[in-house]
Coordinates of C-alpha atoms and ligand atoms in Angstrom, one line a residue:
M1 CA -0.4 -0.3 -0.3
S2 CA 1.2 3.3 -0.4
E3 CA 3.6 5.3 1.5
F4 CA 1.7 8.1 2.0
A5 CA -1.2 6.5 3.6
K6 CA 1.5 5.0 5.8
E7 CA 2.8 8.3 6.4
K8 CA -0.3 10.0 7.3
L9 CA -1.9 7.1 10.1
T10 CA 1.6 7.7 11.3
T11 CA 1.3 11.4 11.7
L12 CA -2.5 11.2 12.7
M13 CA -2.1 8.2 15.8
L14 CA 1.0 10.4 16.7
E15 CA -1.6 13.1 17.2
Y16 CA -4.2 10.9 19.0
P17 CA -2.1 8.2 20.8
K18 CA -3.5 5.1 22.9
P19 CA -4.1 5.6 26.5
S20 CA -1.9 3.0 28.2
G21 CA -3.8 0.1 29.8
I22 CA -6.8 0.7 28.2
I23 CA -9.5 -2.0 27.1
L24 CA -12.2 -1.2 24.4
G25 CA -14.7 -3.3 23.0
Y26 CA -17.3 -2.9 20.7
G27 CA -20.9 -3.5 22.5
T28 CA -24.0 -3.3 21.2
A29 CA -23.7 0.4 21.5
G30 CA -20.4 0.5 19.4
F31 CA -17.8 1.9 21.1
R32 CA -18.7 4.0 24.4
T33 CA -16.9 5.8 27.0
R34 CA -16.1 8.6 28.4
A35 CA -14.9 11.6 25.7
D36 CA -11.6 12.4 26.2
I37 CA -10.0 9.3 26.0
L38 CA -11.8 8.4 22.7
P39 CA -9.9 9.9 20.1
W40 CA -7.4 7.2 18.9
I41 CA -10.5 5.2 19.2
M42 CA -12.0 7.3 16.4
I43 CA -8.5 6.2 13.8
R44 CA -9.5 2.9 13.7
I45 CA -13.7 2.4 13.0
G46 CA -12.3 5.7 10.2
L47 CA -10.0 2.9 8.8
L48 CA -13.4 0.3 9.7
A49 CA -16.0 1.9 8.0
S50 CA -13.2 2.5 5.0
L51 CA -12.9 -1.2 4.5
R52 CA -16.6 -2.3 5.2
S53 CA -17.7 1.1 2.3
K54 CA -15.3 -1.0 -0.2
V55 CA -16.4 -4.8 0.5
K56 CA -19.7 -3.9 0.0
K57 CA -19.4 -1.3 -2.7
A58 CA -22.0 0.8 -0.4
C59 CA -22.0 3.8 1.3
I60 CA -21.5 3.5 5.5
G61 CA -22.5 5.4 8.4
A62 CA -20.7 6.3 11.7
M63 CA -22.4 8.4 13.9
I64 CA -20.8 9.6 17.1
T65 CA -22.8 9.7 20.2
A66 CA -23.1 8.2 23.3
S67 CA -26.9 8.4 23.7
H68 CA -28.5 9.2 27.1
N69 CA -24.7 8.3 28.9
P70 CA -23.6 11.3 30.5
E71 CA -22.4 14.8 28.3
H72 CA -19.0 13.6 29.4
D73 CA -19.3 10.3 27.7
N74 CA -19.5 10.1 23.8
G75 CA -19.3 7.0 21.4
V76 CA -19.7 5.7 17.7
K77 CA -21.3 3.0 16.1
L78 CA -21.0 1.8 12.5
I79 CA -24.2 1.6 9.7
D80 CA -24.6 -1.0 8.1
P81 CA -25.4 0.1 3.5
Y82 CA -29.4 -0.8 4.5
G83 CA -29.7 1.0 7.4
E84 CA -29.2 -1.5 9.5
M85 CA -26.4 -2.3 12.7
L86 CA -23.2 -3.2 11.7
D87 CA -23.4 -7.2 10.7
Q88 CA -22.3 -9.0 13.8
S89 CA -19.6 -10.5 12.2
W90 CA -17.4 -7.5 11.7
E91 CA -17.9 -6.7 15.9
V92 CA -15.4 -9.0 16.0
Y93 CA -13.1 -6.6 13.1
A94 CA -13.9 -3.7 15.3
N95 CA -12.1 -5.4 18.7
N96 CA -9.3 -6.3 16.6
L97 CA -8.7 -3.3 15.9
S98 CA -9.2 -2.0 18.9
S99 CA -6.8 -5.0 20.7
L100 CA -3.8 -4.2 18.5
D101 CA -0.9 -2.2 20.1
D102 CA -0.4 1.2 19.6
N103 CA 2.2 1.4 16.9
I104 CA 2.0 1.6 12.8
H105 CA 3.4 -1.0 11.5
V106 CA 1.5 -3.3 14.2
L107 CA -1.9 -1.5 12.8
W108 CA -0.5 -1.2 9.3
D109 CA 0.5 -4.8 9.0
Y110 CA -3.1 -5.5 9.9
L111 CA -4.8 -3.8 8.0
E112 CA -2.7 -4.9 4.6
T113 CA -4.2 -8.8 5.8
L114 CA -7.6 -7.3 6.3
M115 CA -7.4 -6.1 3.0
T116 CA -6.4 -9.3 0.9
Q117 CA -8.6 -11.4 2.8
L118 CA -11.3 -9.1 1.8
N119 CA -10.3 -8.8 -1.5
V120 CA -10.1 -5.0 -1.5
Q121 CA -7.5 -2.1 -2.6
L122 CA -6.7 1.4 -0.8
N123 CA -8.1 3.0 -4.5
D124 CA -11.2 0.4 -4.2
K125 CA -14.3 3.3 -4.2
S126 CA -15.9 4.0 -0.4
T127 CA -18.1 6.6 0.8
V128 CA -18.9 7.0 4.4
A129 CA -21.6 9.2 5.6
I130 CA -20.5 11.1 8.9
A131 CA -23.0 12.6 11.7
Y132 CA -22.9 13.9 15.4
D133 CA -24.8 15.1 18.5
T134 CA -24.8 17.7 20.1
R135 CA -22.1 17.5 23.0
Q136 CA -18.8 19.2 23.0
S137 CA -16.6 16.4 22.0
S138 CA -18.7 15.7 19.1
P139 CA -16.9 17.9 16.4
L140 CA -13.3 16.7 17.2
L141 CA -13.7 13.2 16.6
S142 CA -15.9 13.2 14.1
N143 CA -13.3 15.1 12.3
I144 CA -10.8 12.1 13.3
V145 CA -12.8 9.4 11.6
K146 CA -13.5 11.8 8.1
N147 CA -9.1 12.0 8.8
A148 CA -8.5 8.4 9.2
A149 CA -11.2 7.4 7.1
E150 CA -9.6 9.6 4.1
I151 CA -6.6 8.0 4.4
L152 CA -7.6 5.0 2.6
N153 CA -8.8 7.0 -0.4
T154 CA -13.0 7.1 1.1
N155 CA -15.1 10.4 -0.1
I156 CA -17.3 11.2 2.9
M157 CA -20.5 13.0 3.2
N158 CA -20.2 14.8 6.3
F159 CA -24.1 15.7 7.9
E160 CA -22.8 17.2 11.0
L161 CA -25.8 17.9 13.4
M162 CA -28.2 14.9 13.3
T163 CA -30.3 11.9 15.1
T164 CA -29.0 8.8 14.8
P165 CA -32.1 7.6 13.3
Q166 CA -31.7 10.4 10.9
L167 CA -28.2 8.8 9.8
H168 CA -29.8 5.6 10.1
Y169 CA -31.9 6.8 6.9
T170 CA -30.0 8.7 4.9
V171 CA -27.8 6.1 4.3
R172 CA -30.9 3.1 3.6
C173 CA -31.5 6.2 1.0
Y174 CA -28.2 7.0 -0.9
N175 CA -27.8 3.4 -1.0
D176 CA -30.9 2.1 -2.8
N177 CA -30.5 5.2 -5.4
E178 CA -34.0 7.3 -3.4
L179 CA -36.2 4.4 -3.3
Y180 CA -37.1 5.0 0.1
G181 CA -36.5 8.2 0.7
S182 CA -34.6 11.8 -0.6
C183 CA -31.4 11.3 0.6
T184 CA -31.4 15.0 2.6
E185 CA -32.8 16.4 6.2
A186 CA -35.4 17.8 4.3
G187 CA -36.1 14.4 3.1
Y188 CA -36.4 13.0 5.7
F189 CA -39.1 15.9 7.2
D190 CA -41.2 15.5 4.5
K191 CA -41.5 11.9 4.1
I192 CA -42.9 11.8 7.5
C193 CA -44.9 14.5 8.2
T194 CA -46.4 14.4 4.4
A195 CA -47.5 10.9 5.7
F196 CA -48.8 11.7 9.6
R197 CA -50.5 15.0 7.1
K198 CA -52.7 12.1 4.9
L199 CA -53.3 9.9 7.5
I200 CA -54.8 11.8 10.0
E201 CA -56.5 14.5 7.7
A202 CA -59.5 12.4 6.4
R203 CA -59.9 11.4 9.9
R204 CA -60.1 14.6 11.4
Y205 CA -62.2 16.3 8.5
N206 CA -64.2 13.9 9.4
L207 CA -64.4 14.0 13.2
C208 CA -64.7 18.5 12.5
M209 CA -67.5 17.5 10.4
T210 CA -69.6 15.4 12.9
S211 CA -68.6 16.9 16.6
G212 CA -67.0 21.0 15.0
A213 CA -63.4 21.8 14.8
K214 CA -60.7 19.6 16.3
P215 CA -57.8 21.9 17.5
A216 CA -54.2 20.9 17.4
E217 CA -53.1 17.6 19.3
Q218 CA -50.8 19.4 22.0
L219 CA -48.0 17.4 23.2
A220 CA -45.1 18.6 25.8
I221 CA -42.2 17.3 24.8
D222 CA -38.2 16.9 27.4
A223 CA -35.8 16.9 24.6
A224 CA -33.0 15.6 26.7
N225 CA -31.2 18.8 26.1
G226 CA -30.0 16.8 22.9
I227 CA -30.2 17.0 18.9
G228 CA -33.8 16.0 19.3
A229 CA -35.2 19.5 20.2
Q230 CA -33.4 21.3 17.3
K231 CA -35.3 18.4 15.4
L232 CA -38.6 18.9 17.1
V233 CA -38.4 22.1 15.6
Y234 CA -39.9 21.4 12.1
L235 CA -42.6 18.8 13.2
N236 CA -43.4 21.8 14.6
Q237 CA -42.8 24.5 11.2
R238 CA -44.6 21.7 9.1
L239 CA -47.1 20.0 10.8
S240 CA -48.8 22.7 13.0
D241 CA -52.1 22.7 12.4
L242 CA -52.5 19.2 13.8
L243 CA -49.9 18.9 15.9
T244 CA -48.7 21.8 19.1
I245 CA -45.3 20.6 20.4
E246 CA -44.0 22.4 23.6
I247 CA -40.6 21.3 23.2
F248 CA -38.8 21.6 26.8
N249 CA -34.6 20.5 27.5
D250 CA -33.8 22.4 24.2
G251 CA -30.4 22.3 25.0
T252 CA -30.4 26.0 26.3
K253 CA -30.8 25.3 30.1
G254 CA -30.1 22.2 31.4
H255 CA -27.4 19.5 30.7
L256 CA -27.6 16.8 28.3
N257 CA -29.6 13.7 30.0
E258 CA -28.9 14.8 33.2
K259 CA -32.3 14.4 35.4
C260 CA -34.0 14.7 32.2
G261 CA -34.6 12.1 28.8
A262 CA -35.8 8.9 28.7
D263 CA -33.8 6.8 30.3
Y264 CA -34.5 9.1 33.4
V265 CA -38.3 9.2 33.3
K266 CA -38.1 4.9 32.6
L267 CA -35.5 4.0 35.0
Y268 CA -36.7 6.1 37.6
Q269 CA -40.6 6.2 36.9
K270 CA -41.1 9.8 37.2
A271 CA -41.4 13.6 35.3
P272 CA -38.1 15.1 34.2
D273 CA -36.8 18.3 35.8
G274 CA -37.8 21.0 33.0
L275 CA -40.8 20.2 32.4
P276 CA -43.9 22.0 33.9
L277 CA -46.2 19.3 34.7
T278 CA -49.2 21.7 34.0
N279 CA -52.4 22.1 31.9
Y280 CA -51.1 19.3 29.2
P281 CA -52.8 16.5 27.8
K282 CA -50.3 14.1 27.2
Y283 CA -46.0 14.5 27.5
C284 CA -42.8 12.9 26.1
S285 CA -39.7 12.1 26.5
I286 CA -36.5 11.5 24.4
D287 CA -33.1 10.3 24.5
G288 CA -30.0 12.1 23.6
D289 CA -29.7 11.2 20.2
A290 CA -33.1 10.7 19.8
D291 CA -33.6 7.0 19.1
R292 CA -35.9 6.4 22.2
L293 CA -39.3 7.1 23.4
I294 CA -41.4 8.1 26.5
Y295 CA -45.2 9.0 27.0
Y296 CA -46.1 10.1 30.1
F297 CA -49.2 12.1 31.4
I298 CA -50.6 12.9 35.1
D299 CA -54.5 11.6 35.9
E300 CA -57.0 14.2 37.9
N301 CA -55.6 12.9 40.7
Q302 CA -51.8 14.4 40.2
R303 CA -51.1 10.6 39.5
F304 CA -47.9 10.4 37.4
H305 CA -48.5 7.4 33.8
M306 CA -46.1 6.0 31.8
L307 CA -46.7 4.5 28.4
D308 CA -43.4 2.6 27.6
G309 CA -42.1 0.3 24.4
D310 CA -44.1 -2.3 25.4
R311 CA -47.0 0.1 25.2
F312 CA -45.9 1.2 22.1
S313 CA -45.6 -2.3 20.8
V314 CA -49.6 -3.4 21.7
L315 CA -50.6 0.2 20.4
F316 CA -48.9 -0.5 16.8
A317 CA -49.8 -3.8 16.6
S318 CA -54.0 -3.0 17.2
F319 CA -53.9 -0.5 15.1
I320 CA -51.8 -2.9 12.2
S321 CA -54.3 -5.8 12.9
N322 CA -57.3 -3.5 12.6
K323 CA -56.6 -2.3 9.1
L324 CA -55.2 -5.7 8.3
K325 CA -58.8 -7.0 8.9
E326 CA -60.2 -4.1 7.3
A327 CA -58.8 -4.9 3.8
K328 CA -59.0 -8.6 4.0
L329 CA -55.4 -9.4 4.2
M330 CA -55.2 -10.5 7.7
D331 CA -54.8 -14.4 6.8
Q332 CA -52.7 -13.7 3.8
V333 CA -49.1 -12.0 6.4
K334 CA -47.2 -13.3 8.9
M335 CA -47.0 -10.7 12.4
G336 CA -45.4 -10.8 15.4
V337 CA -44.4 -8.9 17.6
I338 CA -41.1 -8.9 19.7
Q339 CA -40.1 -8.6 23.0
T340 CA -37.6 -9.0 25.8
A341 CA -37.4 -10.3 29.0
Y342 CA -38.3 -6.9 30.4
A343 CA -41.1 -6.4 28.4
N344 CA -43.8 -6.3 31.6
G345 CA -45.8 -10.0 32.0
S346 CA -49.6 -8.6 31.4
S347 CA -48.4 -6.6 28.0
T348 CA -47.3 -10.0 26.9
N349 CA -50.0 -11.6 27.6
Y350 CA -52.9 -8.8 26.4
I351 CA -50.9 -9.4 22.7
V352 CA -51.2 -13.4 22.7
N353 CA -54.3 -13.7 24.2
T354 CA -56.3 -11.0 23.8
M355 CA -55.5 -10.3 20.7
N356 CA -54.1 -13.4 19.4
V357 CA -51.0 -12.1 17.9
P358 CA -47.1 -14.6 18.2
V359 CA -44.6 -12.5 20.6
A360 CA -41.2 -14.0 20.0
C361 CA -38.5 -13.6 22.7
V362 CA -34.8 -12.3 22.6
P363 CA -32.0 -11.3 24.2
T364 CA -31.9 -7.7 25.0
G365 CA -30.2 -5.3 22.5
V366 CA -31.8 -3.5 19.8
K367 CA -29.6 -6.1 16.5
H368 CA -31.5 -8.9 17.9
L369 CA -34.7 -7.9 18.0
H370 CA -34.2 -6.3 14.5
H371 CA -32.5 -9.5 13.0
K372 CA -35.6 -12.0 14.5
A373 CA -38.0 -9.0 13.5
L374 CA -37.5 -9.4 9.7
D375 CA -38.7 -13.1 9.6
Y376 CA -42.4 -11.6 9.5
D377 CA -44.0 -10.0 7.2
I378 CA -44.8 -7.4 9.6
G379 CA -42.3 -7.5 12.8
I380 CA -42.9 -5.3 15.5
Y381 CA -40.2 -4.6 17.8
F382 CA -39.6 -2.6 21.0
E383 CA -37.8 -2.9 24.0
A384 CA -39.2 -1.7 27.4
N385 CA -36.7 1.5 27.2
G386 CA -39.1 2.7 24.1
H387 CA -36.5 2.0 21.4
G388 CA -38.3 0.4 18.8
T389 CA -40.1 0.3 15.2
V390 CA -41.6 -1.9 12.7
L391 CA -40.6 -4.1 9.8
F392 CA -43.0 -4.3 6.6
S393 CA -41.5 -7.0 4.1
D394 CA -41.7 -6.9 0.1
N395 CA -44.3 -9.6 0.3
L396 CA -46.3 -7.4 2.8
K397 CA -45.7 -4.6 1.1
S398 CA -46.7 -5.6 -2.6
K399 CA -50.3 -7.2 -0.5
V400 CA -51.1 -3.7 0.2
K401 CA -50.0 -2.1 -3.1
A402 CA -52.7 -5.1 -5.1
A403 CA -55.3 -4.3 -2.2
I404 CA -55.8 -1.1 -2.7
E405 CA -55.3 -1.4 -6.6
D406 CA -58.1 -3.8 -6.6
Q407 CA -61.5 -2.4 -8.1
N408 CA -62.9 -5.9 -6.6
R409 CA -62.5 -5.1 -3.7
T410 CA -64.6 -3.3 -1.4
D411 CA -64.0 0.4 -0.8
E412 CA -63.2 0.7 3.1
E413 CA -60.7 -2.6 2.3
R414 CA -59.2 -0.4 0.0
L415 CA -59.0 2.3 2.6
A416 CA -58.0 0.5 5.0
A417 CA -55.5 -0.6 2.7
S418 CA -54.2 2.6 1.6
Q419 CA -54.2 3.6 5.3
L420 CA -51.0 0.6 6.1
R421 CA -49.5 2.1 2.8
V422 CA -49.1 5.4 4.4
F423 CA -48.4 3.9 7.7
I424 CA -45.4 2.4 6.1
D425 CA -44.1 6.4 5.7
I426 CA -44.1 7.6 8.9
I427 CA -42.2 4.7 10.0
N428 CA -38.3 4.7 9.8
E429 CA -37.6 0.1 9.5
T430 CA -34.1 1.1 9.9
V431 CA -33.8 1.3 13.3
G432 CA -35.9 2.4 16.2
D433 CA -36.9 6.7 15.7
A434 CA -38.2 9.0 18.7
L435 CA -39.6 11.5 16.2
A436 CA -40.9 8.7 13.7
D437 CA -42.2 6.9 16.6
L438 CA -44.5 9.9 17.7
L439 CA -45.6 10.6 14.4
A440 CA -46.9 7.3 14.6
T441 CA -48.2 7.5 18.0
E442 CA -50.2 10.2 17.0
A443 CA -51.6 9.0 14.0
I444 CA -52.7 5.9 15.9
L445 CA -54.6 7.6 18.2
C446 CA -56.1 9.4 16.1
L447 CA -57.8 6.9 14.5
M448 CA -58.5 4.8 16.3
N449 CA -60.3 8.0 18.5
L450 CA -57.9 7.0 21.8
S451 CA -57.0 9.3 24.7
I452 CA -54.0 8.7 26.2
E453 CA -56.3 7.3 29.3
G454 CA -57.5 4.6 26.5
W455 CA -54.2 3.9 25.8
L456 CA -53.0 2.9 28.9
H457 CA -56.5 0.9 30.1
L458 CA -56.2 -1.9 27.5
Y459 CA -53.8 -3.2 29.9
N460 CA -52.7 -3.0 33.5
D461 CA -49.2 -3.6 33.9
L462 CA -48.0 -6.0 36.2
P463 CA -45.9 -4.2 39.1
Q464 CA -42.0 -4.7 38.2
R465 CA -38.5 -4.0 40.3
Q466 CA -35.1 -3.5 38.6
L467 CA -31.9 -3.7 41.0
K468 CA -28.2 -2.7 39.8
V469 CA -25.8 -6.1 42.0
A470 CA -22.1 -5.4 42.2
I471 CA -20.7 -8.4 41.8
K472 CA -16.9 -9.2 41.8
D473 CA -17.3 -10.9 37.9
R474 CA -20.2 -10.1 36.2
T475 CA -19.1 -13.2 33.7
M476 CA -20.0 -15.2 36.3
I477 CA -23.6 -14.9 35.5
Q478 CA -24.3 -16.5 32.3
T479 CA -27.5 -17.3 30.8
T480 CA -30.0 -19.3 28.1
D481 CA -33.6 -19.1 26.8
A482 CA -33.2 -15.2 25.7
E483 CA -31.7 -14.3 29.2
R484 CA -34.9 -15.9 31.3
R485 CA -32.8 -18.7 32.6
C486 CA -29.3 -18.8 34.3
I487 CA -26.6 -21.3 33.7
A488 CA -24.7 -20.7 35.8
P489 CA -23.5 -20.6 38.6
A490 CA -24.6 -23.8 39.6
H491 CA -28.3 -23.6 41.8
L492 CA -28.9 -19.9 41.4
Q493 CA -31.9 -20.6 38.5
D494 CA -33.4 -23.5 40.6
C495 CA -33.2 -21.0 44.1
I496 CA -34.5 -18.2 41.7
D497 CA -37.2 -20.8 40.5
E498 CA -38.3 -21.5 44.1
L499 CA -38.8 -18.3 45.0
V500 CA -40.9 -17.4 42.2
S501 CA -42.9 -19.8 43.2
K502 CA -43.6 -18.4 46.1
Y503 CA -45.9 -15.5 44.7
S504 CA -48.7 -14.6 42.6
S505 CA -48.0 -14.4 39.1
G506 CA -44.3 -13.8 40.1
R507 CA -41.8 -13.9 37.4
S508 CA -38.4 -13.0 37.6
F509 CA -34.1 -13.3 35.8
V510 CA -30.9 -12.1 36.7
R511 CA -28.6 -11.0 33.8
P512 CA -25.1 -9.6 33.1
S513 CA -25.1 -5.8 31.8
G514 CA -24.2 -5.7 28.7
T515 CA -22.7 -1.5 28.9
E516 CA -22.1 -1.8 33.1
D517 CA -19.7 -3.4 35.2
I518 CA -22.8 -4.7 36.7
V519 CA -26.1 -7.8 37.3
R520 CA -29.2 -6.7 36.6
V521 CA -31.9 -8.3 38.6
Y522 CA -35.4 -8.1 37.4
A523 CA -39.1 -9.2 39.1
E524 CA -42.7 -8.5 39.0
A525 CA -45.7 -10.3 41.0
T526 CA -48.7 -8.9 42.1
T527 CA -48.5 -5.9 44.4
Q528 CA -45.3 -3.4 44.1
V529 CA -44.8 -4.7 47.5
D530 CA -44.2 -8.4 46.4
A531 CA -42.1 -7.8 43.4
D532 CA -40.0 -5.4 46.3
K533 CA -39.3 -8.6 48.1
L534 CA -38.6 -10.8 45.2
A535 CA -36.4 -8.3 43.7
D536 CA -33.9 -8.4 47.2
D537 CA -34.6 -11.5 47.5
I538 CA -32.7 -12.3 43.9
R539 CA -30.2 -10.0 44.9
K540 CA -29.3 -11.8 48.0
I541 CA -28.9 -15.2 46.7
V542 CA -26.8 -13.4 43.7
E543 CA -24.7 -12.5 46.0
E544 CA -24.4 -15.5 47.8
L545 CA -24.0 -17.9 44.9
T546 CA -21.0 -14.9 43.5
K547 CA -18.4 -14.3 46.6
Ligands
LIG601 C1 -27.3 -0.6 25.0 C2 -28.8 -1.1 23.6 C3 -30.6 -1.6 24.2 C4 -30.5 -1.6 25.5 C5 -29.3 -1.9 26.4 C6 -29.1 -2.6 27.4 C7 -28.6 -0.4 21.4 C8 -28.4 0.7 20.1 N1 -28.8 -0.4 22.5 O1 -27.8 0.2 24.7 O2 -30.7 -1.9 23.1 O3 -31.5 -2.6 25.7 O4 -27.8 -1.5 26.0 O5 -28.2 -2.4 28.5 O6 -28.1 -2.0 20.8 P1 -27.8 -3.4 30.0 O7 -27.2 -4.8 29.1 O8 -26.4 -2.1 30.2 O9 -28.7 -3.6 30.5
LIG602 MG1 -30.3 6.6 22.1

């Protein structure tokens, strides 16, 4: 390979050396840690993005963000050609690059070996699309990714400030010649806003005829002091006659994700700081990179109620199955909901037994849910934390199109099919997207004539408790069956089974965290007191058996 390229890489490595003793793995959220110790890894991820692009002959995305983590953290993750997360087989290369010594010859040798193995050349065409969140450290880190990728002759598209789902969408559009949508931020908003308007304008017109003009829906949103605040403004600009969004925690006063954002609200089950709980019928929180969404409201007794990812699964599945039934398409397609062990048992019960929709359970982490969702014509997935989306197969899309065009069908059938087609355009099929999910939720509530209280009362959650347990080595805990059962240490599962059997509707599991050096305990039961007690009993057993 070229000496010139090697020289440039040497300079870059000298400028951003790898701190000694650091071990950094490419996890579910890519590389993520304190921002000040990240620059060196950005060199390696830039090189990897470039190689991936050469191999796939397509644009690869690099998103700089640490999502819901505090401002002092940052991270990077790669996006594959169709807007999905980096293929798992490449995480190995990411980890290999990360673990190499900080020596140009070692790194260069590895690159040459990898390029031979992957059958690509330095001059092969490559394109990397970069975007970042609002963290102070983001511009510098993205610039290092750019400089590193350019060493391998890569064309860079820098989209600067974007939400994570916007970059996923953009990469997809670029690679499929804009069949999915136009490859710009304006294209993204055009697609989701036009679909939203189409879907609810007709419905609002009908309502207006029967019960008078309806004012725009009002929503107060906590934007976690992150990138979402800047982007929500566009929804306001385009949809203000249908939706009035008041944006709080917009980054002008508070700190990113500090006592606010979807993760905070979900974890502490309370409203964030910086958002006055007055006068608004509905509230939402998104996270620092706008790929998670949580709804909540205050009832007339001043009680706080939260609607999380499980609730989105139920709402989306209800709406879609209604439309499939109305369009007489239900028998021709396979629909399923994908959850993790964290899904509240009541939601699973409601989806399976009341809605008659099958549920699959997979290990924690978006990539597992997304992958499983591909098995269905309509795969609806949400993590309880509010991250999720819906995937629609080509088969489903062509059946819907045929139904719309079929003159032998009734008007009602064709209307339902066209509503489904428009709904698909609101959804960001590449990844969970707080903005798209918000519009989809508002559209469904309007079309189903459902209030937020009505949505909440579809079923009652079982009380639950989650605990973090610090143990000396979290790898001692090993799980199976989508993390619902432990296989190590010995006897732990027997003890869990025995404790759980003492509680009505009891359920509990233990798993090592993928993002923190702790073990997580989950418990649910018929009362909060029982759920708390069960969780605490399990904690003691975990501590005892891992001493
Ligand atoms: C990451 C995952 C998220 C998962 C969480 C679990 C992605 C993009 N994010 O944030 O899906 O719920 O990790 O964290 O995959 P834990 O292993 O610490 O419980
Ligand atoms: Mg996020």
